[in-house]
PDB file of N, CA and C in Angstrom:
ATOM      1  N   MET C1378      85.991 148.245-134.722  1.00  0.00           N
ATOM      2  CA  MET C1378      84.870 148.621-135.556  1.00  0.00           C
ATOM      3  C   MET C1378      84.540 147.444-136.454  1.00  0.00           C
ATOM      4  N   SER C1379      83.244 147.212-136.667  1.00  0.00           N
ATOM      5  CA  SER C1379      82.833 146.166-137.595  1.00  0.00           C
ATOM      6  C   SER C1379      81.533 146.574-138.265  1.00  0.00           C
ATOM      7  N   THR C1380      81.298 146.014-139.432  1.00  0.00           N
ATOM      8  CA  THR C1380      80.077 146.249-140.185  1.00  0.00           C
ATOM      9  C   THR C1380      79.522 144.893-140.587  1.00  0.00           C
ATOM     10  N   GLU C1381      78.212 144.708-140.417  1.00  0.00           N
ATOM     11  CA  GLU C1381      77.578 143.453-140.784  1.00  0.00           C
ATOM     12  C   GLU C1381      76.270 143.738-141.495  1.00  0.00           C
ATOM     13  N   ASP C1382      76.009 143.014-142.564  1.00  0.00           N
ATOM     14  CA  ASP C1382      74.724 143.087-143.261  1.00  0.00           C
ATOM     15  C   ASP C1382      73.854 141.953-142.744  1.00  0.00           C
ATOM     16  N   ILE C1383      72.622 142.274-142.372  1.00  0.00           N
ATOM     17  CA  ILE C1383      71.701 141.269-141.858  1.00  0.00           C
ATOM     18  C   ILE C1383      70.373 141.381-142.568  1.00  0.00           C
ATOM     19  N   THR C1384      69.562 140.318-142.510  1.00  0.00           N
ATOM     20  CA  THR C1384      68.286 140.339-143.204  1.00  0.00           C
ATOM     21  C   THR C1384      67.104 140.006-142.299  1.00  0.00           C
ATOM     22  N   ALA C1385      67.323 139.703-141.035  1.00  0.00           N
ATOM     23  CA  ALA C1385      66.226 139.347-140.130  1.00  0.00           C
ATOM     24  C   ALA C1385      66.606 139.761-138.708  1.00  0.00           C
ATOM     25  N   ASN C1386      65.863 139.273-137.729  1.00  0.00           N
ATOM     26  CA  ASN C1386      66.208 139.575-136.330  1.00  0.00           C
ATOM     27  C   ASN C1386      67.657 139.206-136.080  1.00  0.00           C
ATOM     28  N   TRP C1387      68.368 140.067-135.374  1.00  0.00           N
ATOM     29  CA  TRP C1387      69.805 139.897-135.183  1.00  0.00           C
ATOM     30  C   TRP C1387      70.167 140.352-133.795  1.00  0.00           C
ATOM     31  N   LYS C1388      71.100 139.659-133.181  1.00  0.00           N
ATOM     32  CA  LYS C1388      71.601 140.019-131.862  1.00  0.00           C
ATOM     33  C   LYS C1388      73.072 139.651-131.818  1.00  0.00           C
ATOM     34  N   LYS C1389      73.872 140.491-131.164  1.00  0.00           N
ATOM     35  CA  LYS C1389      75.298 140.212-131.056  1.00  0.00           C
ATOM     36  C   LYS C1389      75.761 140.560-129.655  1.00  0.00           C
ATOM     37  N   ASN C1390      76.493 139.656-129.035  1.00  0.00           N
ATOM     38  CA  ASN C1390      77.079 139.893-127.717  1.00  0.00           C
ATOM     39  C   ASN C1390      78.576 140.102-127.873  1.00  0.00           C
ATOM     40  N   VAL C1391      79.091 141.133-127.207  1.00  0.00           N
ATOM     41  CA  VAL C1391      80.513 141.440-127.225  1.00  0.00           C
ATOM     42  C   VAL C1391      80.955 141.632-125.783  1.00  0.00           C
ATOM     43  N   THR C1392      82.066 141.026-125.418  1.00  0.00           N
ATOM     44  CA  THR C1392      82.609 141.203-124.076  1.00  0.00           C
ATOM     45  C   THR C1392      83.821 142.130-124.160  1.00  0.00           C
ATOM     46  N   ALA C1393      83.808 143.187-123.345  1.00  0.00           N
ATOM     47  CA  ALA C1393      84.910 144.149-123.323  1.00  0.00           C
ATOM     48  C   ALA C1393      85.164 144.562-121.882  1.00  0.00           C
ATOM     49  N   LYS C1394      86.406 144.842-121.557  1.00  0.00           N
ATOM     50  CA  LYS C1394      86.758 145.264-120.199  1.00  0.00           C
ATOM     51  C   LYS C1394      87.466 146.607-120.245  1.00  0.00           C
ATOM     52  N   GLY C1395      87.134 147.482-119.291  1.00  0.00           N
ATOM     53  CA  GLY C1395      87.853 148.738-119.109  1.00  0.00           C
ATOM     54  C   GLY C1395      87.703 149.747-120.228  1.00  0.00           C
ATOM     55  N   PHE C1396      86.585 149.749-120.918  1.00  0.00           N
ATOM     56  CA  PHE C1396      86.433 150.729-121.987  1.00  0.00           C
ATOM     57  C   PHE C1396      85.828 152.014-121.437  1.00  0.00           C
ATOM     58  N   ASN C1397      86.261 153.152-121.966  1.00  0.00           N
ATOM     59  CA  ASN C1397      85.724 154.438-121.550  1.00  0.00           C
ATOM     60  C   ASN C1397      84.416 154.752-122.262  1.00  0.00           C
ATOM     61  N   LEU C1398      84.391 154.596-123.541  1.00  0.00           N
ATOM     62  CA  LEU C1398      83.181 154.833-124.340  1.00  0.00           C
ATOM     63  C   LEU C1398      83.103 153.792-125.438  1.00  0.00           C
ATOM     64  N   SER C1399      81.921 153.306-125.682  1.00  0.00           N
ATOM     65  CA  SER C1399      81.709 152.345-126.753  1.00  0.00           C
ATOM     66  C   SER C1399      80.466 152.747-127.531  1.00  0.00           C
ATOM     67  N   PRO C1400      80.637 153.257-128.756  1.00  0.00           N
ATOM     68  CA  PRO C1400      79.475 153.656-129.553  1.00  0.00           C
ATOM     69  C   PRO C1400      78.947 152.488-130.384  1.00  0.00           C
ATOM     70  N   LEU C1401      77.662 152.495-130.622  1.00  0.00           N
ATOM     71  CA  LEU C1401      77.005 151.487-131.446  1.00  0.00           C
ATOM     72  C   LEU C1401      75.983 152.197-132.319  1.00  0.00           C
ATOM     73  N   THR C1402      76.043 151.970-133.612  1.00  0.00           N
ATOM     74  CA  THR C1402      75.085 152.556-134.547  1.00  0.00           C
ATOM     75  C   THR C1402      74.454 151.440-135.366  1.00  0.00           C
ATOM     76  N   VAL C1403      73.135 151.433-135.416  1.00  0.00           N
ATOM     77  CA  VAL C1403      72.395 150.454-136.210  1.00  0.00           C
ATOM     78  C   VAL C1403      71.611 151.235-137.258  1.00  0.00           C
ATOM     79  N   THR C1404      71.754 150.845-138.518  1.00  0.00           N
ATOM     80  CA  THR C1404      71.022 151.516-139.589  1.00  0.00           C
ATOM     81  C   THR C1404      70.132 150.512-140.312  1.00  0.00           C
ATOM     82  N   GLY C1405      68.983 150.982-140.771  1.00  0.00           N
ATOM     83  CA  GLY C1405      68.034 150.131-141.485  1.00  0.00           C
ATOM     84  C   GLY C1405      68.248 150.188-142.976  1.00  0.00           C
ATOM     85  N   ASP C1406      67.332 149.562-143.670  1.00  0.00           N
ATOM     86  CA  ASP C1406      67.348 149.490-145.129  1.00  0.00           C
ATOM     87  C   ASP C1406      67.182 150.889-145.722  1.00  0.00           C
ATOM     88  N   TYR C1407      67.914 151.172-146.771  1.00  0.00           N
ATOM     89  CA  TYR C1407      67.833 152.482-147.422  1.00  0.00           C
ATOM     90  C   TYR C1407      66.713 152.558-148.452  1.00  0.00           C
ATOM     91  N   THR C1408      66.059 151.417-148.727  1.00  0.00           N
ATOM     92  CA  THR C1408      65.042 151.414-149.773  1.00  0.00           C
ATOM     93  C   THR C1408      63.631 151.145-149.278  1.00  0.00           C
ATOM     94  N   SER C1409      63.483 150.655-148.048  1.00  0.00           N
ATOM     95  CA  SER C1409      62.140 150.392-147.521  1.00  0.00           C
ATOM     96  C   SER C1409      62.120 150.631-146.018  1.00  0.00           C
ATOM     97  N   PRO C1410      60.960 150.932-145.442  1.00  0.00           N
ATOM     98  CA  PRO C1410      60.861 151.203-144.008  1.00  0.00           C
ATOM     99  C   PRO C1410      61.245 149.996-143.156  1.00  0.00           C
ATOM    100  N   THR C1411      61.988 150.243-142.086  1.00  0.00           N
ATOM    101  CA  THR C1411      62.390 149.204-141.141  1.00  0.00           C
ATOM    102  C   THR C1411      62.340 149.766-139.731  1.00  0.00           C
ATOM    103  N   ASN C1412      62.441 148.885-138.752  1.00  0.00           N
ATOM    104  CA  ASN C1412      62.574 149.256-137.341  1.00  0.00           C
ATOM    105  C   ASN C1412      63.911 148.724-136.849  1.00  0.00           C
ATOM    106  N   VAL C1413      64.687 149.560-136.185  1.00  0.00           N
ATOM    107  CA  VAL C1413      65.969 149.141-135.635  1.00  0.00           C
ATOM    108  C   VAL C1413      66.071 149.575-134.175  1.00  0.00           C
ATOM    109  N   THR C1414      66.816 148.799-133.381  1.00  0.00           N
ATOM    110  CA  THR C1414      67.013 149.103-131.963  1.00  0.00           C
ATOM    111  C   THR C1414      68.435 148.760-131.579  1.00  0.00           C
ATOM    112  N   CYS C1415      69.032 149.556-130.702  1.00  0.00           N
ATOM    113  CA  CYS C1415      70.331 149.216-130.141  1.00  0.00           C
ATOM    114  C   CYS C1415      70.222 149.311-128.618  1.00  0.00           C
ATOM    115  N   GLU C1416      71.053 148.520-127.938  1.00  0.00           N
ATOM    116  CA  GLU C1416      71.112 148.579-126.478  1.00  0.00           C
ATOM    117  C   GLU C1416      72.496 148.139-126.043  1.00  0.00           C
ATOM    118  N   ILE C1417      73.070 148.854-125.085  1.00  0.00           N
ATOM    119  CA  ILE C1417      74.363 148.488-124.490  1.00  0.00           C
ATOM    120  C   ILE C1417      74.121 148.121-123.044  1.00  0.00           C
ATOM    121  N   LEU C1418      74.581 146.931-122.664  1.00  0.00           N
ATOM    122  CA  LEU C1418      74.481 146.455-121.287  1.00  0.00           C
ATOM    123  C   LEU C1418      75.870 146.416-120.675  1.00  0.00           C
ATOM    124  N   VAL C1419      76.001 146.887-119.454  1.00  0.00           N
ATOM    125  CA  VAL C1419      77.255 146.784-118.687  1.00  0.00           C
ATOM    126  C   VAL C1419      76.927 146.016-117.422  1.00  0.00           C
ATOM    127  N   ASP C1420      77.584 144.879-117.245  1.00  0.00           N
ATOM    128  CA  ASP C1420      77.314 143.999-116.104  1.00  0.00           C
ATOM    129  C   ASP C1420      75.832 143.670-116.000  1.00  0.00           C
ATOM    130  N   GLY C1421      75.196 143.430-117.153  1.00  0.00           N
ATOM    131  CA  GLY C1421      73.798 143.049-117.190  1.00  0.00           C
ATOM    132  C   GLY C1421      72.806 144.186-117.051  1.00  0.00           C
ATOM    133  N   GLN C1422      73.280 145.408-116.862  1.00  0.00           N
ATOM    134  CA  GLN C1422      72.407 146.572-116.706  1.00  0.00           C
ATOM    135  C   GLN C1422      72.442 147.431-117.969  1.00  0.00           C
ATOM    136  N   SER C1423      71.265 147.848-118.420  1.00  0.00           N
ATOM    137  CA  SER C1423      71.177 148.698-119.599  1.00  0.00           C
ATOM    138  C   SER C1423      71.725 150.089-119.283  1.00  0.00           C
ATOM    139  N   VAL C1424      72.699 150.544-120.073  1.00  0.00           N
ATOM    140  CA  VAL C1424      73.259 151.887-119.887  1.00  0.00           C
ATOM    141  C   VAL C1424      72.895 152.809-121.051  1.00  0.00           C
ATOM    142  N   SER C1425      72.393 152.227-122.143  1.00  0.00           N
ATOM    143  CA  SER C1425      71.982 153.036-123.285  1.00  0.00           C
ATOM    144  C   SER C1425      71.061 152.201-124.169  1.00  0.00           C
ATOM    145  N   LYS C1426      69.947 152.793-124.592  1.00  0.00           N
ATOM    146  CA  LYS C1426      69.006 152.108-125.474  1.00  0.00           C
ATOM    147  C   LYS C1426      68.334 153.152-126.351  1.00  0.00           C
ATOM    148  N   ASN C1427      68.181 152.813-127.645  1.00  0.00           N
ATOM    149  CA  ASN C1427      67.570 153.745-128.576  1.00  0.00           C
ATOM    150  C   ASN C1427      66.954 152.954-129.721  1.00  0.00           C
ATOM    151  N   SER C1428      66.042 153.580-130.453  1.00  0.00           N
ATOM    152  CA  SER C1428      65.441 152.920-131.606  1.00  0.00           C
ATOM    153  C   SER C1428      65.122 153.941-132.679  1.00  0.00           C
ATOM    154  N   GLY C1429      64.899 153.447-133.868  1.00  0.00           N
ATOM    155  CA  GLY C1429      64.525 154.299-134.984  1.00  0.00           C
ATOM    156  C   GLY C1429      63.635 153.521-135.938  1.00  0.00           C
ATOM    157  N   SER C1430      62.879 154.220-136.770  1.00  0.00           N
ATOM    158  CA  SER C1430      62.021 153.542-137.737  1.00  0.00           C
ATOM    159  C   SER C1430      61.895 154.373-138.991  1.00  0.00           C
ATOM    160  N   GLY C1431      61.457 153.712-140.064  1.00  0.00           N
ATOM    161  CA  GLY C1431      61.277 154.383-141.338  1.00  0.00           C
ATOM    162  C   GLY C1431      62.365 154.008-142.330  1.00  0.00           C
ATOM    163  N   THR C1432      62.316 154.634-143.500  1.00  0.00           N
ATOM    164  CA  THR C1432      63.367 154.431-144.490  1.00  0.00           C
ATOM    165  C   THR C1432      64.635 155.101-143.978  1.00  0.00           C
ATOM    166  N   THR C1433      65.742 154.435-144.069  1.00  0.00           N
ATOM    167  CA  THR C1433      67.043 154.862-143.516  1.00  0.00           C
ATOM    168  C   THR C1433      66.979 155.065-141.996  1.00  0.00           C
ATOM    169  N   ALA C1434      66.264 154.187-141.290  1.00  0.00           N
ATOM    170  CA  ALA C1434      66.167 154.260-139.827  1.00  0.00           C
ATOM    171  C   ALA C1434      67.551 154.142-139.198  1.00  0.00           C
ATOM    172  N   VAL C1435      67.779 154.898-138.110  1.00  0.00           N
ATOM    173  CA  VAL C1435      69.053 154.874-137.398  1.00  0.00           C
ATOM    174  C   VAL C1435      68.790 154.861-135.894  1.00  0.00           C
ATOM    175  N   ALA C1436      69.569 154.053-135.174  1.00  0.00           N
ATOM    176  CA  ALA C1436      69.549 154.051-133.716  1.00  0.00           C
ATOM    177  C   ALA C1436      70.987 154.134-133.232  1.00  0.00           C
ATOM    178  N   ASN C1437      71.279 155.097-132.346  1.00  0.00           N
ATOM    179  CA  ASN C1437      72.624 155.296-131.813  1.00  0.00           C
ATOM    180  C   ASN C1437      72.627 155.067-130.310  1.00  0.00           C
ATOM    181  N   CYS C1438      73.626 154.333-129.824  1.00  0.00           N
ATOM    182  CA  CYS C1438      73.810 154.106-128.386  1.00  0.00           C
ATOM    183  C   CYS C1438      75.277 154.324-128.042  1.00  0.00           C
ATOM    184  N   THR C1439      75.537 154.812-126.834  1.00  0.00           N
ATOM    185  CA  THR C1439      76.902 154.970-126.341  1.00  0.00           C
ATOM    186  C   THR C1439      76.923 154.563-124.878  1.00  0.00           C
ATOM    187  N   GLY C1440      77.902 153.709-124.518  1.00  0.00           N
ATOM    188  CA  GLY C1440      77.986 153.249-123.140  1.00  0.00           C
ATOM    189  C   GLY C1440      79.394 153.324-122.609  1.00  0.00           C
ATOM    190  N   SER C1441      79.532 153.256-121.301  1.00  0.00           N
ATOM    191  CA  SER C1441      80.824 153.312-120.624  1.00  0.00           C
ATOM    192  C   SER C1441      80.840 152.304-119.485  1.00  0.00           C
ATOM    193  N   SER C1442      81.990 151.689-119.258  1.00  0.00           N
ATOM    194  CA  SER C1442      82.124 150.749-118.150  1.00  0.00           C
ATOM    195  C   SER C1442      82.746 151.403-116.924  1.00  0.00           C
ATOM    196  N   LYS C1443      83.022 152.694-116.996  1.00  0.00           N
ATOM    197  CA  LYS C1443      83.677 153.391-115.874  1.00  0.00           C
ATOM    198  C   LYS C1443      82.748 154.392-115.245  1.00  0.00           C
TER     199      LYS C1443
END
């Protein structure tokens, strides 16, 4: 698990092997409207994608490699 504060466009790549489930939650600013998106790729293929907008925007994704 990790938490990161960001202020602009952001992207992070993580390599994992043999995971059953991997959740990802992206949250926006709590004081002003934002747009957020999450996507999980397994072997280059999208297995989960979601987005949210507004104040306290949230996007949740869950993926599996099995």
